[in-house]
Amino acid sequence: QVQLVESGGGSVQAGGSLRLSCTASGLTFDDYAMHWFRQAPGKEREGVSCISWRGGRMSYADSVKDRFTISQDNAKNTLYLQMNSLKPEDTAVYYCAADPSPFCTYISYIPGRYKYWGQGTQVTVSS
């Protein structure tokens, strides 16, 4: 049984940092591209970042480029999202997802594409 479990969310002031984790069980990162998405209240789900299978390529949405860094630790089967210089507009529930198409062709959310999802972790940034 595959599980993705996010952690690391919380409340911070603008300019602060958080590191999100997504720990996988029953799944190996070698078989998937891994994505971070976010969804704010009343808004559509938004692609944030993607790391291709075996970590060869990282892609970012323009809104987070140069502030967020995606990485993965295969030994720990854990995906990370380091978020620096946080802004109030980064406030959302953040989700990790496994994409069976391994090359991060798309950052944006495509309904029905992702095989596994985590439960989400709340990030709140105050001004």
N, CA, C and O atoms as a Tinker XYZ file with bonds, in Angstrom:
   508  protein
     1  N      0.848000   -1.196000    0.000000    73     2
     2  CA     0.000000    0.000000    0.000000    64     1     3
     3  C      0.881000    1.242000    0.000000    63     2     4     5
     4  O      1.790000    1.368000    0.821000    81     3
     5  N      0.610000    2.148000   -0.916000    73     3     6
     6  CA     1.413000    3.359000   -1.037000    64     5     7
     7  C      0.844000    4.448000   -0.147000    63     6     8     9
     8  O     -0.366000    4.670000   -0.101000    81     7
     9  N      1.732000    5.114000    0.550000    73     7    10
    10  CA     1.341000    6.283000    1.352000    64     9    11
    11  C      2.343000    7.397000    1.127000    63    10    12    13
    12  O      3.551000    7.166000    1.070000    81    11
    13  N      1.824000    8.610000    1.001000    73    11    14
    14  CA     2.639000    9.821000    0.991000    64    13    15
    15  C      2.175000   10.663000    2.169000    63    14    16    17
    16  O      0.990000   10.978000    2.282000    81    15
    17  N      3.090000   11.023000    3.032000    73    15    18
    18  CA     2.733000   11.764000    4.243000    64    17    19
    19  C      3.548000   13.043000    4.304000    63    18    20    21
    20  O      4.771000   13.013000    4.445000    81    19
    21  N      2.851000   14.170000    4.195000    73    19    22
    22  CA     3.515000   15.481000    4.274000    64    21    23
    23  C      3.636000   15.921000    5.726000    63    22    24    25
    24  O      2.834000   15.546000    6.581000    81    23
    25  N      4.649000   16.717000    5.975000    73    23    26
    26  CA     4.836000   17.346000    7.279000    64    25    27
    27  C      5.654000   18.613000    7.080000    63    26    28    29
    28  O      6.192000   18.862000    6.001000    81    27
    29  N      5.736000   19.410000    8.142000    73    27    30
    30  CA     6.588000   20.592000    8.105000    64    29    31
    31  C      5.866000   21.902000    7.907000    63    30    32    33
    32  O      6.483000   22.966000    7.970000    81    31
    33  N      4.566000   21.843000    7.669000    73    31    34
    34  CA     3.818000   23.081000    7.522000    64    33    35
    35  C      3.717000   23.826000    8.850000    63    34    36    37
    36  O      4.092000   23.304000    9.900000    81    35
    37  N      3.210000   25.041000    8.787000    73    35    38
    38  CA     3.058000   25.840000    9.996000    64    37    39
    39  C      2.766000   27.278000    9.653000    63    38    40    41
    40  O      2.448000   27.617000    8.513000    81    39
    41  N      2.881000   28.120000   10.668000    73    39    42
    42  CA     2.627000   29.553000   10.518000    64    41    43
    43  C      3.931000   30.311000   10.689000    63    42    44    45
    44  O      4.653000   30.113000   11.667000    81    43
    45  N      4.225000   31.176000    9.736000    73    43    46
    46  CA     5.435000   31.994000    9.801000    64    45    47
    47  C      5.112000   33.409000    9.351000    63    46    48    49
    48  O      4.089000   33.653000    8.711000    81    47
    49  N      5.986000   34.328000    9.689000    73    47    50
    50  CA     5.837000   35.695000    9.197000    64    49    51
    51  C      6.488000   35.817000    7.826000    63    50    52    53
    52  O      7.361000   35.032000    7.456000    81    51
    53  N      6.044000   36.808000    7.096000    73    51    54
    54  CA     6.629000   37.070000    5.780000    64    53    55
    55  C      8.143000   37.210000    5.897000    63    54    56    57
    56  O      8.660000   37.833000    6.825000    81    55
    57  N      8.831000   36.617000    4.935000    73    55    58
    58  CA    10.286000   36.607000    4.959000    64    57    59
    59  C     10.879000   35.389000    5.617000    63    58    60    61
    60  O     12.081000   35.145000    5.507000    81    59
    61  N     10.058000   34.620000    6.299000    73    59    62
    62  CA    10.532000   33.432000    6.993000    64    61    63
    63  C     10.694000   32.240000    6.078000    63    62    64    65
    64  O     10.506000   32.329000    4.865000    81    63
    65  N     11.048000   31.117000    6.689000    73    63    66
    66  CA    11.323000   29.887000    5.938000    64    65    67
    67  C     10.618000   28.698000    6.577000    63    66    68    69
    68  O     10.375000   28.669000    7.784000    81    67
    69  N     10.300000   27.734000    5.749000    73    67    70
    70  CA     9.793000   26.441000    6.193000    64    69    71
    71  C     10.363000   25.375000    5.266000    63    70    72    73
    72  O     10.668000   25.644000    4.105000    81    71
    73  N     10.502000   24.162000    5.796000    73    71    74
    74  CA    10.862000   23.029000    4.947000    64    73    75
    75  C      9.776000   21.972000    5.073000    63    74    76    77
    76  O      9.526000   21.440000    6.155000    81    75
    77  N      9.139000   21.679000    3.954000    73    75    78
    78  CA     8.137000   20.634000    3.898000    64    77    79
    79  C      8.792000   19.309000    3.548000    63    78    80    81
    80  O      9.756000   19.255000    2.785000    81    79
    81  N      8.252000   18.243000    4.121000    73    79    82
    82  CA     8.712000   16.888000    3.814000    64    81    83
    83  C      7.535000   16.058000    3.329000    63    82    84    85
    84  O      6.392000   16.282000    3.728000    81    83
    85  N      7.827000   15.113000    2.474000    73    83    86
    86  CA     6.829000   14.153000    1.985000    64    85    87
    87  C      7.502000   12.790000    2.032000    63    86    88    89
    88  O      8.352000   12.478000    1.198000    81    87
    89  N      7.121000   11.988000    3.003000    73    87    90
    90  CA     7.740000   10.669000    3.183000    64    89    91
    91  C      6.877000    9.613000    2.519000    63    90    92    93
    92  O      5.677000    9.511000    2.773000    81    91
    93  N      7.518000    8.829000    1.661000    73    91    94
    94  CA     6.804000    7.829000    0.885000    64    93    95
    95  C      7.048000    6.429000    1.438000    63    94    96    97
    96  O      8.155000    6.092000    1.858000    81    95
    97  N      6.009000    5.637000    1.428000    73    95    98
    98  CA     6.136000    4.211000    1.726000    64    97    99
    99  C      5.424000    3.427000    0.639000    63    98   100   101
   100  O      4.377000    3.845000    0.144000    81    99
   101  N      5.999000    2.280000    0.268000    73    99   102
   102  CA     5.400000    1.465000   -0.775000    64   101   103
   103  C      5.622000    2.005000   -2.174000    63   102   104   105
   104  O      4.964000    1.571000   -3.120000    81   103
   105  N      6.534000    2.939000   -2.314000    73   103   106
   106  CA     6.776000    3.593000   -3.600000    64   105   107
   107  C      8.257000    3.953000   -3.675000    63   106   108   109
   108  O      8.857000    4.363000   -2.680000    81   107
   109  N      8.832000    3.799000   -4.846000    73   107   110
   110  CA    10.214000    4.223000   -5.026000    64   109   111
   111  C     10.265000    5.415000   -5.969000    63   110   112   113
   112  O      9.591000    5.422000   -6.999000    81   111
   113  N     11.049000    6.409000   -5.630000    73   111   114
   114  CA    11.122000    7.632000   -6.423000    64   113   115
   115  C     11.689000    7.376000   -7.820000    63   114   116   117
   116  O     11.490000    8.187000   -8.725000    81   115
   117  N     12.388000    6.266000   -8.001000    73   115   118
   118  CA    12.951000    5.965000   -9.308000    64   117   119
   119  C     11.878000    5.798000  -10.381000    63   118   120   121
   120  O     12.160000    5.936000  -11.571000    81   119
   121  N     10.660000    5.505000   -9.965000    73   119   122
   122  CA     9.598000    5.201000  -10.926000    64   121   123
   123  C      8.693000    6.394000  -11.230000    63   122   124   125
   124  O      7.800000    6.294000  -12.073000    81   123
   125  N      8.917000    7.525000  -10.549000    73   123   126
   126  CA     7.984000    8.640000  -10.656000    64   125   127
   127  C      8.714000    9.975000  -10.698000    63   126   128   129
   128  O      9.810000   10.117000  -10.156000    81   127
   129  N      8.094000   10.939000  -11.345000    73   127   130
   130  CA     8.400000   12.327000  -11.035000    64   129   131
   131  C      7.575000   12.705000   -9.808000    63   130   132   133
   132  O      6.454000   12.224000   -9.642000    81   131
   133  N      8.114000   13.549000   -8.961000    73   131   134
   134  CA     7.419000   13.958000   -7.756000    64   133   135
   135  C      7.126000   15.451000   -7.816000    63   134   136   137
   136  O      7.993000   16.260000   -8.147000    81   135
   137  N      5.909000   15.792000   -7.494000    73   135   138
   138  CA     5.432000   17.178000   -7.580000    64   137   139
   139  C      5.048000   17.717000   -6.215000    63   138   140   141
   140  O      4.664000   16.972000   -5.313000    81   139
   141  N      5.159000   19.013000   -6.089000    73   139   142
   142  CA     4.500000   19.771000   -5.034000    64   141   143
   143  C      3.438000   20.650000   -5.685000    63   142   144   145
   144  O      3.692000   21.342000   -6.670000    81   143
   145  N      2.244000   20.601000   -5.106000    73   143   146
   146  CA     1.150000   21.479000   -5.500000    64   145   147
   147  C      0.697000   22.258000   -4.277000    63   146   148   149
   148  O      1.045000   21.921000   -3.146000    81   147
   149  N     -0.080000   23.297000   -4.517000    73   147   150
   150  CA    -0.693000   24.015000   -3.409000    64   149   151
   151  C     -2.071000   24.488000   -3.816000    63   150   152   153
   152  O     -2.364000   24.685000   -4.996000    81   151
   153  N     -2.903000   24.664000   -2.814000    73   151   154
   154  CA    -4.254000   25.168000   -3.066000    64   153   155
   155  C     -4.668000   26.082000   -1.936000    63   154   156   157
   156  O     -4.722000   25.685000   -0.772000    81   155
   157  N     -4.962000   27.324000   -2.307000    73   155   158
   158  CA    -5.446000   28.310000   -1.362000    64   157   159
   159  C     -6.969000   28.291000   -1.381000    63   158   160   161
   160  O     -7.567000   27.873000   -2.372000    81   159
   161  N     -7.606000   28.738000   -0.300000    73   159   162
   162  CA    -9.067000   28.739000   -0.249000    64   161   163
   163  C     -9.669000   29.503000   -1.417000    63   162   164   165
   164  O     -9.272000   30.633000   -1.703000    81   163
   165  N    -10.619000   28.885000   -2.084000    73   163   166
   166  CA   -11.298000   29.545000   -3.183000    64   165   167
   167  C    -10.520000   29.608000   -4.481000    63   166   168   169
   168  O    -10.977000   30.204000   -5.456000    81   167
   169  N     -9.340000   28.993000   -4.499000    73   167   170
   170  CA    -8.504000   29.029000   -5.707000    64   169   171
   171  C     -8.278000   27.610000   -6.237000    63   170   172   173
   172  O     -8.473000   26.619000   -5.532000    81   171
   173  N     -7.866000   27.551000   -7.481000    73   171   174
   174  CA    -7.566000   26.261000   -8.096000    64   173   175
   175  C     -6.221000   25.738000   -7.599000    63   174   176   177
   176  O     -5.361000   26.494000   -7.147000    81   175
   177  N     -6.075000   24.417000   -7.699000    73   175   178
   178  CA    -4.808000   23.801000   -7.333000    64   177   179
   179  C     -3.723000   24.267000   -8.301000    63   178   180   181
   180  O     -3.932000   24.321000   -9.513000    81   179
   181  N     -2.565000   24.601000   -7.742000    73   179   182
   182  CA    -1.496000   25.236000   -8.507000    64   181   183
   183  C     -0.220000   24.398000   -8.413000    63   182   184   185
   184  O      0.166000   23.961000   -7.329000    81   183
   185  N      0.419000   24.181000   -9.542000    73   183   186
   186  CA     1.694000   23.499000   -9.530000    64   185   187
   187  C      2.777000   24.402000   -8.970000    63   186   188   189
   188  O      2.858000   25.575000   -9.333000    81   187
   189  N      3.618000   23.862000   -8.080000    73   187   190
   190  CA     4.682000   24.627000   -7.447000    64   189   191
   191  C      6.042000   24.185000   -7.972000    63   190   192   193
   192  O      6.851000   25.012000   -8.393000    81   191
   193  N      6.291000   22.881000   -7.945000    73   191   194
   194  CA     7.617000   22.391000   -8.322000    64   193   195
   195  C      7.546000   20.917000   -8.655000    63   194   196   197
   196  O      6.625000   20.210000   -8.246000    81   195
   197  N      8.540000   20.468000   -9.408000    73   195   198
   198  CA     8.609000   19.064000   -9.803000    64   197   199
   199  C     10.072000   18.634000   -9.847000    63   198   200   201
   200  O     10.950000   19.417000  -10.209000    81   199
   201  N     10.320000   17.389000   -9.476000    73   199   202
   202  CA    11.646000   16.797000   -9.615000    64   201   203
   203  C     11.474000   15.488000  -10.375000    63   202   204   205
   204  O     10.649000   14.644000  -10.022000    81   203
   205  N     12.274000   15.342000  -11.426000    73   203   206
   206  CA    12.106000   14.178000  -12.284000    64   205   207
   207  C     12.655000   12.920000  -11.617000    63   206   208   209
   208  O     13.330000   12.995000  -10.591000    81   207
   209  N     12.362000   11.774000  -12.203000    73   207   210
   210  CA    12.842000   10.513000  -11.651000    64   209   211
   211  C     14.370000   10.552000  -11.526000    63   210   212   213
   212  O     15.072000   11.052000  -12.405000    81   211
   213  N     14.847000   10.023000  -10.437000    73   211   214
   214  CA    16.268000   10.018000  -10.114000    64   213   215
   215  C     16.824000   11.430000   -9.907000    63   214   216   217
   216  O     18.039000   11.626000   -9.901000    81   215
   217  N     15.945000   12.401000   -9.741000    73   215   218
   218  CA    16.384000   13.735000   -9.355000    64   217   219
   219  C     17.153000   14.496000  -10.407000    63   218   220   221
   220  O     17.883000   15.431000  -10.079000    81   219
   221  N     17.005000   14.113000  -11.681000    73   219   222
   222  CA    17.838000   14.725000  -12.702000    64   221   223
   223  C     17.429000   16.115000  -13.118000    63   222   224   225
   224  O     18.255000   16.859000  -13.645000    81   223
   225  N     16.192000   16.491000  -12.904000    73   223   226
   226  CA    15.701000   17.785000  -13.371000    64   225   227
   227  C     14.718000   18.343000  -12.369000    63   226   228   229
   228  O     13.824000   17.637000  -11.902000    81   227
   229  N     14.885000   19.617000  -12.038000    73   227   230
   230  CA    13.962000   20.300000  -11.151000    64   229   231
   231  C     13.320000   21.462000  -11.911000    63   230   232   233
   232  O     13.987000   22.177000  -12.659000    81   231
   233  N     12.034000   21.630000  -11.707000    73   231   234
   234  CA    11.305000   22.717000  -12.360000    64   233   235
   235  C     10.472000   23.449000  -11.315000    63   234   236   237
   236  O     10.035000   22.865000  -10.323000    81   235
   237  N     10.261000   24.750000  -11.562000    73   235   238
   238  CA     9.556000   25.591000  -10.597000    64   237   239
   239  C      8.560000   26.501000  -11.313000    63   238   240   241
   240  O      8.772000   26.926000  -12.449000    81   239
   241  N      7.480000   26.780000  -10.613000    73   239   242
   242  CA     6.578000   27.830000  -11.074000    64   241   243
   243  C      7.283000   29.177000  -10.955000    63   242   244   245
   244  O      8.129000   29.367000  -10.080000    81   243
   245  N      6.936000   30.105000  -11.831000    73   243   246
   246  CA     7.580000   31.422000  -11.810000    64   245   247
   247  C      7.396000   32.115000  -10.459000    63   246   248   249
   248  O      8.264000   32.864000  -10.010000    81   247
   249  N      6.256000   31.855000   -9.822000    73   247   250
   250  CA     5.932000   32.547000   -8.577000    64   249   251
   251  C      6.832000   32.128000   -7.413000    63   250   252   253
   252  O      6.899000   32.827000   -6.402000    81   251
   253  N      7.524000   30.996000   -7.548000    73   251   254
   254  CA     8.366000   30.520000   -6.441000    64   253   255
   255  C      9.829000   30.377000   -6.838000    63   254   256   257
   256  O     10.675000   30.049000   -6.005000    81   255
   257  N     10.125000   30.622000   -8.101000    73   255   258
   258  CA    11.502000   30.460000   -8.570000    64   257   259
   259  C     12.437000   31.339000   -7.756000    63   258   260   261
   260  O     12.097000   32.473000   -7.418000    81   259
   261  N     13.592000   30.823000   -7.450000    73   259   262
   262  CA    14.637000   31.503000   -6.671000    64   261   263
   263  C     14.289000   31.636000   -5.194000    63   262   264   265
   264  O     15.071000   32.204000   -4.431000    81   263
   265  N     13.137000   31.128000   -4.776000    73   263   266
   266  CA    12.787000   31.152000   -3.344000    64   265   267
   267  C     12.605000   29.732000   -2.794000    63   266   268   269
   268  O     12.919000   29.466000   -1.634000    81   267
   269  N     12.104000   28.839000   -3.622000    73   267   270
   270  CA    11.830000   27.465000   -3.198000    64   269   271
   271  C     12.834000   26.526000   -3.858000    63   270   272   273
   272  O     13.291000   26.768000   -4.975000    81   271
   273  N     13.171000   25.448000   -3.145000    73   271   274
   274  CA    14.061000   24.427000   -3.687000    64   273   275
   275  C     13.491000   23.050000   -3.406000    63   274   276   277
   276  O     13.197000   22.709000   -2.260000    81   275
   277  N     13.337000   22.259000   -4.462000    73   275   278
   278  CA    12.855000   20.889000   -4.322000    64   277   279
   279  C     14.054000   19.947000   -4.299000    63   278   280   281
   280  O     15.043000   20.164000   -5.000000    81   279
   281  N     13.955000   18.915000   -3.496000    73   279   282
   282  CA    15.016000   17.906000   -3.439000    64   281   283
   283  C     14.423000   16.600000   -2.956000    63   282   284   285
   284  O     13.284000   16.554000   -2.490000    81   283
   285  N     15.204000   15.539000   -3.070000    73   283   286
   286  CA    14.740000   14.263000   -2.540000    64   285   287
   287  C     15.918000   13.477000   -1.988000    63   286   288   289
   288  O     17.042000   13.583000   -2.479000    81   287
   289  N     15.641000   12.691000   -0.964000    73   287   290
   290  CA    16.635000   11.818000   -0.352000    64   289   291
   291  C     16.146000   10.389000   -0.566000    63   290   292   293
   292  O     15.248000    9.918000    0.133000    81   291
   293  N     16.740000    9.714000   -1.529000    73   291   294
   294  CA    16.262000    8.374000   -1.871000    64   293   295
   295  C     16.472000    7.390000   -0.734000    63   294   296   297
   296  O     15.679000    6.465000   -0.561000    81   295
   297  N     17.528000    7.577000    0.041000    73   295   298
   298  CA    17.791000    6.679000    1.158000    64   297   299
   299  C     16.679000    6.760000    2.208000    63   298   300   301
   300  O     16.342000    5.766000    2.851000    81   299
   301  N     16.121000    7.956000    2.367000    73   299   302
   302  CA    15.040000    8.157000    3.334000    64   301   303
   303  C     13.664000    8.105000    2.675000    63   302   304   305
   304  O     12.637000    8.202000    3.347000    81   303
   305  N     13.656000    7.952000    1.351000    73   303   306
   306  CA    12.390000    7.951000    0.600000    64   305   307
   307  C     11.551000    9.185000    0.930000    63   306   308   309
   308  O     10.342000    9.098000    1.148000    81   307
   309  N     12.216000   10.315000    0.960000    73   307   310
   310  CA    11.569000   11.554000    1.360000    64   309   311
   311  C     11.830000   12.655000    0.343000    63   310   312   313
   312  O     12.955000   12.847000   -0.118000    81   311
   313  N     10.777000   13.365000    0.010000    73   311   314
   314  CA    10.794000   14.533000   -0.867000    64   313   315
   315  C     10.735000   15.773000    0.012000    63   314   316   317
   316  O     10.048000   15.782000    1.033000    81   315
   317  N     11.449000   16.812000   -0.380000    73   315   318
   318  CA    11.487000   18.052000    0.399000    64   317   319
   319  C     11.110000   19.246000   -0.466000    63   318   320   321
   320  O     11.248000   19.227000   -1.689000    81   319
   321  N     10.629000   20.287000    0.211000    73   319   322
   322  CA    10.456000   21.585000   -0.430000    64   321   323
   323  C     10.942000   22.623000    0.572000    63   322   324   325
   324  O     10.262000   22.911000    1.557000    81   323
   325  N     12.111000   23.178000    0.322000    73   323   326
   326  CA    12.642000   24.261000    1.143000    64   325   327
   327  C     12.050000   25.564000    0.632000    63   326   328   329
   328  O     12.211000   25.915000   -0.537000    81   327
   329  N     11.366000   26.275000    1.514000    73   327   330
   330  CA    10.686000   27.502000    1.131000    64   329   331
   331  C     11.302000   28.672000    1.901000    63   330   332   333
   332  O     11.202000   28.734000    3.126000    81   331
   333  N     11.920000   29.573000    1.198000    73   331   334
   334  CA    12.549000   30.753000    1.790000    64   333   335
   335  C     11.837000   32.015000    1.322000    63   334   336   337
   336  O     11.079000   31.988000    0.352000    81   335
   337  N     12.083000   33.109000    2.014000    73   335   338
   338  CA    11.496000   34.409000    1.654000    64   337   339
   339  C      9.992000   34.283000    1.433000    63   338   340   341
   340  O      9.461000   34.765000    0.432000    81   339
   341  N      9.321000   33.640000    2.361000    73   339   342
   342  CA     7.893000   33.374000    2.196000    64   341   343
   343  C      7.092000   34.658000    2.166000    63   342   344   345
   344  O      7.424000   35.636000    2.835000    81   343
   345  N      6.025000   34.635000    1.376000    73   343   346
   346  CA     5.127000   35.772000    1.197000    64   345   347
   347  C      3.720000   35.364000    1.618000    63   346   348   349
   348  O      3.398000   34.176000    1.613000    81   347
   349  N      2.888000   36.315000    1.978000    73   347   350
   350  CA     1.494000   35.975000    2.329000    64   349   351
   351  C      0.781000   35.214000    1.217000    63   350   352   353
   352  O     -0.071000   34.371000    1.501000    81   351
   353  N      1.106000   35.488000   -0.020000    73   351   354
   354  CA     0.462000   34.787000   -1.131000    64   353   355
   355  C      0.911000   33.336000   -1.278000    63   354   356   357
   356  O      0.374000   32.608000   -2.112000    81   355
   357  N      1.882000   32.908000   -0.483000    73   355   358
   358  CA     2.264000   31.494000   -0.445000    64   357   359
   359  C      1.360000   30.683000    0.471000    63   358   360   361
   360  O      1.472000   29.458000    0.527000    81   359
   361  N      0.467000   31.352000    1.189000    73   359   362
   362  CA    -0.442000   30.668000    2.097000    64   361   363
   363  C     -1.344000   29.710000    1.330000    63   362   364   365
   364  O     -2.036000   30.111000    0.394000    81   363
   365  N     -1.330000   28.436000    1.733000    73   363   366
   366  CA    -2.097000   27.406000    1.033000    64   365   367
   367  C     -1.895000   26.077000    1.753000    63   366   368   369
   368  O     -1.056000   25.955000    2.645000    81   367
   369  N     -2.680000   25.088000    1.345000    73   367   370
   370  CA    -2.385000   23.700000    1.695000    64   369   371
   371  C     -1.462000   23.156000    0.620000    63   370   372   373
   372  O     -1.742000   23.274000   -0.573000    81   371
   373  N     -0.372000   22.567000    1.045000    73   371   374
   374  CA     0.628000   22.029000    0.122000    64   373   375
   375  C      0.519000   20.506000    0.080000    63   374   376   377
   376  O      0.410000   19.840000    1.110000    81   375
   377  N      0.551000   19.982000   -1.133000    73   375   378
   378  CA     0.414000   18.555000   -1.364000    64   377   379
   379  C      1.596000   18.032000   -2.176000    63   378   380   381
   380  O      2.106000   18.722000   -3.059000    81   379
   381  N      2.026000   16.810000   -1.872000    73   379   382
   382  CA     2.949000   16.128000   -2.764000    64   381   383
   383  C      2.165000   15.085000   -3.556000    63   382   384   385
   384  O      1.138000   14.578000   -3.105000    81   383
   385  N      2.672000   14.781000   -4.739000    73   383   386
   386  CA     2.000000   13.826000   -5.605000    64   385   387
   387  C      3.024000   13.100000   -6.461000    63   386   388   389
   388  O      4.061000   13.660000   -6.817000    81   387
   389  N      2.723000   11.844000   -6.789000    73   387   390
   390  CA     3.589000   11.019000   -7.618000    64   389   391
   391  C      3.014000   10.950000   -9.026000    63   390   392   393
   392  O      1.844000   10.618000   -9.215000    81   391
   393  N      3.843000   11.265000  -10.003000    73   391   394
   394  CA     3.459000   11.335000  -11.408000    64   393   395
   395  C      4.135000   10.190000  -12.147000    63   394   396   397
   396  O      5.363000   10.151000  -12.219000    81   395
   397  N      3.356000    9.250000  -12.702000    73   395   398
   398  CA     3.971000    8.127000  -13.395000    64   397   399
   399  C      4.695000    8.515000  -14.680000    63   398   400   401
   400  O      5.477000    7.722000  -15.204000    81   399
   401  N      4.457000    9.696000  -15.189000    73   399   402
   402  CA     5.258000   10.216000  -16.292000    64   401   403
   403  C      6.461000   10.897000  -15.688000    63   402   404   405
   404  O      6.299000   11.935000  -15.047000    81   403
   405  N      7.663000   10.371000  -15.857000    73   403   406
   406  CA     8.776000   10.704000  -14.950000    64   405   407
   407  C      9.586000   11.953000  -15.261000    63   406   408   409
   408  O     10.569000   12.216000  -14.569000    81   407
   409  N      9.220000   12.734000  -16.268000    73   407   410
   410  CA    10.150000   13.760000  -16.739000    64   409   411
   411  C      9.781000   15.202000  -16.419000    63   410   412   413
   412  O     10.418000   16.110000  -16.952000    81   411
   413  N      8.786000   15.460000  -15.576000    73   411   414
   414  CA     8.400000   16.842000  -15.234000    64   413   415
   415  C      8.096000   17.658000  -16.486000    63   414   416   417
   416  O      8.532000   18.801000  -16.618000    81   415
   417  N      7.352000   17.060000  -17.388000    73   415   418
   418  CA     6.994000   17.790000  -18.600000    64   417   419
   419  C      6.116000   19.000000  -18.283000    63   418   420   421
   420  O      6.205000   20.032000  -18.949000    81   419
   421  N      5.264000   18.866000  -17.257000    73   419   422
   422  CA     4.354000   19.933000  -16.861000    64   421   423
   423  C      4.504000   20.229000  -15.380000    63   422   424   425
   424  O      4.604000   19.316000  -14.560000    81   423
   425  N      4.520000   21.528000  -15.040000    73   423   426
   426  CA     4.434000   21.942000  -13.643000    64   425   427
   427  C      2.981000   22.081000  -13.227000    63   426   428   429
   428  O      2.618000   21.752000  -12.098000    81   427
   429  N      2.162000   22.561000  -14.126000    73   427   430
   430  CA     0.784000   22.875000  -13.787000    64   429   431
   431  C     -0.001000   21.605000  -13.489000    63   430   432   433
   432  O      0.330000   20.516000  -13.957000    81   431
   433  N     -1.049000   21.783000  -12.697000    73   431   434
   434  CA    -1.875000   20.667000  -12.270000    64   433   435
   435  C     -2.720000   20.159000  -13.436000    63   434   436   437
   436  O     -3.395000   20.942000  -14.103000    81   435
   437  N     -2.682000   18.859000  -13.679000    73   435   438
   438  CA    -3.491000   18.225000  -14.715000    64   437   439
   439  C     -4.364000   17.185000  -14.036000    63   438   440   441
   440  O     -3.847000   16.165000  -13.581000    81   439
   441  N     -5.664000   17.405000  -13.950000    73   439   442
   442  CA    -6.540000   16.467000  -13.239000    64   441   443
   443  C     -6.421000   15.045000  -13.778000    63   442   444   445
   444  O     -6.393000   14.827000  -14.989000    81   443
   445  N     -6.354000   14.092000  -12.871000    73   443   446
   446  CA    -6.322000   12.686000  -13.242000    64   445   447
   447  C     -4.963000   12.134000  -13.585000    63   446   448   449
   448  O     -4.832000   10.943000  -13.865000    81   447
   449  N     -3.945000   12.976000  -13.568000    73   447   450
   450  CA    -2.625000   12.532000  -14.015000    64   449   451
   451  C     -1.827000   11.787000  -12.954000    63   450   452   453
   452  O     -1.029000   10.906000  -13.274000    81   451
   453  N     -2.045000   12.145000  -11.680000    73   451   454
   454  CA    -1.127000   11.735000  -10.604000    64   453   455
   455  C     -1.661000   10.491000   -9.918000    63   454   456   457
   456  O     -2.854000   10.379000   -9.633000    81   455
   457  N     -0.756000    9.562000   -9.659000    73   455   458
   458  CA    -1.212000    8.270000   -9.159000    64   457   459
   459  C     -1.443000    8.277000   -7.652000    63   458   460   461
   460  O     -2.361000    7.624000   -7.156000    81   459
   461  N     -0.610000    9.014000   -6.930000    73   459   462
   462  CA    -0.718000    9.037000   -5.474000    64   461   463
   463  C     -0.599000   10.458000   -4.963000    63   462   464   465
   464  O      0.122000   11.279000   -5.531000    81   463
   465  N     -1.319000   10.742000   -3.877000    73   463   466
   466  CA    -1.335000   12.060000   -3.245000    64   465   467
   467  C     -1.106000   11.924000   -1.753000    63   466   468   469
   468  O     -1.498000   10.932000   -1.139000    81   467
   469  N     -0.476000   12.919000   -1.185000    73   467   470
   470  CA    -0.450000   13.057000    0.261000    64   469   471
   471  C     -1.695000   13.768000    0.737000    63   470   472   473
   472  O     -2.526000   14.203000   -0.062000    81   471
   473  N     -1.816000   13.883000    2.050000    73   471   474
   474  CA    -3.031000   14.451000    2.654000    64   473   475
   475  C     -2.982000   15.967000    2.733000    63   474   476   477
   476  O     -4.004000   16.610000    2.973000    81   475
   477  N     -1.805000   16.545000    2.534000    73   475   478
   478  CA    -1.651000   18.001000    2.567000    64   477   479
   479  C     -1.145000   18.508000    3.904000    63   478   480   481
   480  O     -1.381000   17.901000    4.949000    81   479
   481  N     -0.448000   19.629000    3.852000    73   479   482
   482  CA     0.020000   20.302000    5.056000    64   481   483
   483  C     -0.187000   21.805000    4.879000    63   482   484   485
   484  O      0.120000   22.364000    3.826000    81   483
   485  N     -0.709000   22.449000    5.917000    73   483   486
   486  CA    -1.084000   23.867000    5.834000    64   485   487
   487  C      0.139000   24.746000    6.034000    63   486   488   489
   488  O      0.920000   24.540000    6.962000    81   487
   489  N      0.297000   25.716000    5.165000    73   487   490
   490  CA     1.309000   26.760000    5.312000    64   489   491
   491  C      0.589000   28.090000    5.381000    63   490   492   493
   492  O     -0.193000   28.421000    4.490000    81   491
   493  N      0.844000   28.854000    6.431000    73   491   494
   494  CA     0.220000   30.166000    6.606000    64   493   495
   495  C      1.318000   31.197000    6.808000    63   494   496   497
   496  O      2.143000   31.074000    7.714000    81   495
   497  N      1.320000   32.213000    5.956000    73   495   498
   498  CA     2.320000   33.272000    6.021000    64   497   499
   499  C      1.608000   34.575000    6.328000    63   498   500   501
   500  O      0.730000   35.001000    5.578000    81   499
   501  N      1.983000   35.203000    7.421000    73   499   502
   502  CA     1.354000   36.455000    7.828000    64   501   503
   503  C      2.247000   37.642000    7.469000    63   502   504   505
   504  O      3.473000   37.540000    7.435000    81   503
   505  N      1.595000   38.758000    7.205000    73   503   506
   506  CA     2.349000   39.958000    6.802000    64   505   507
   507  C      2.781000   40.763000    8.008000    63   506   508
   508  O      3.424000   41.802000    7.859000    81   507
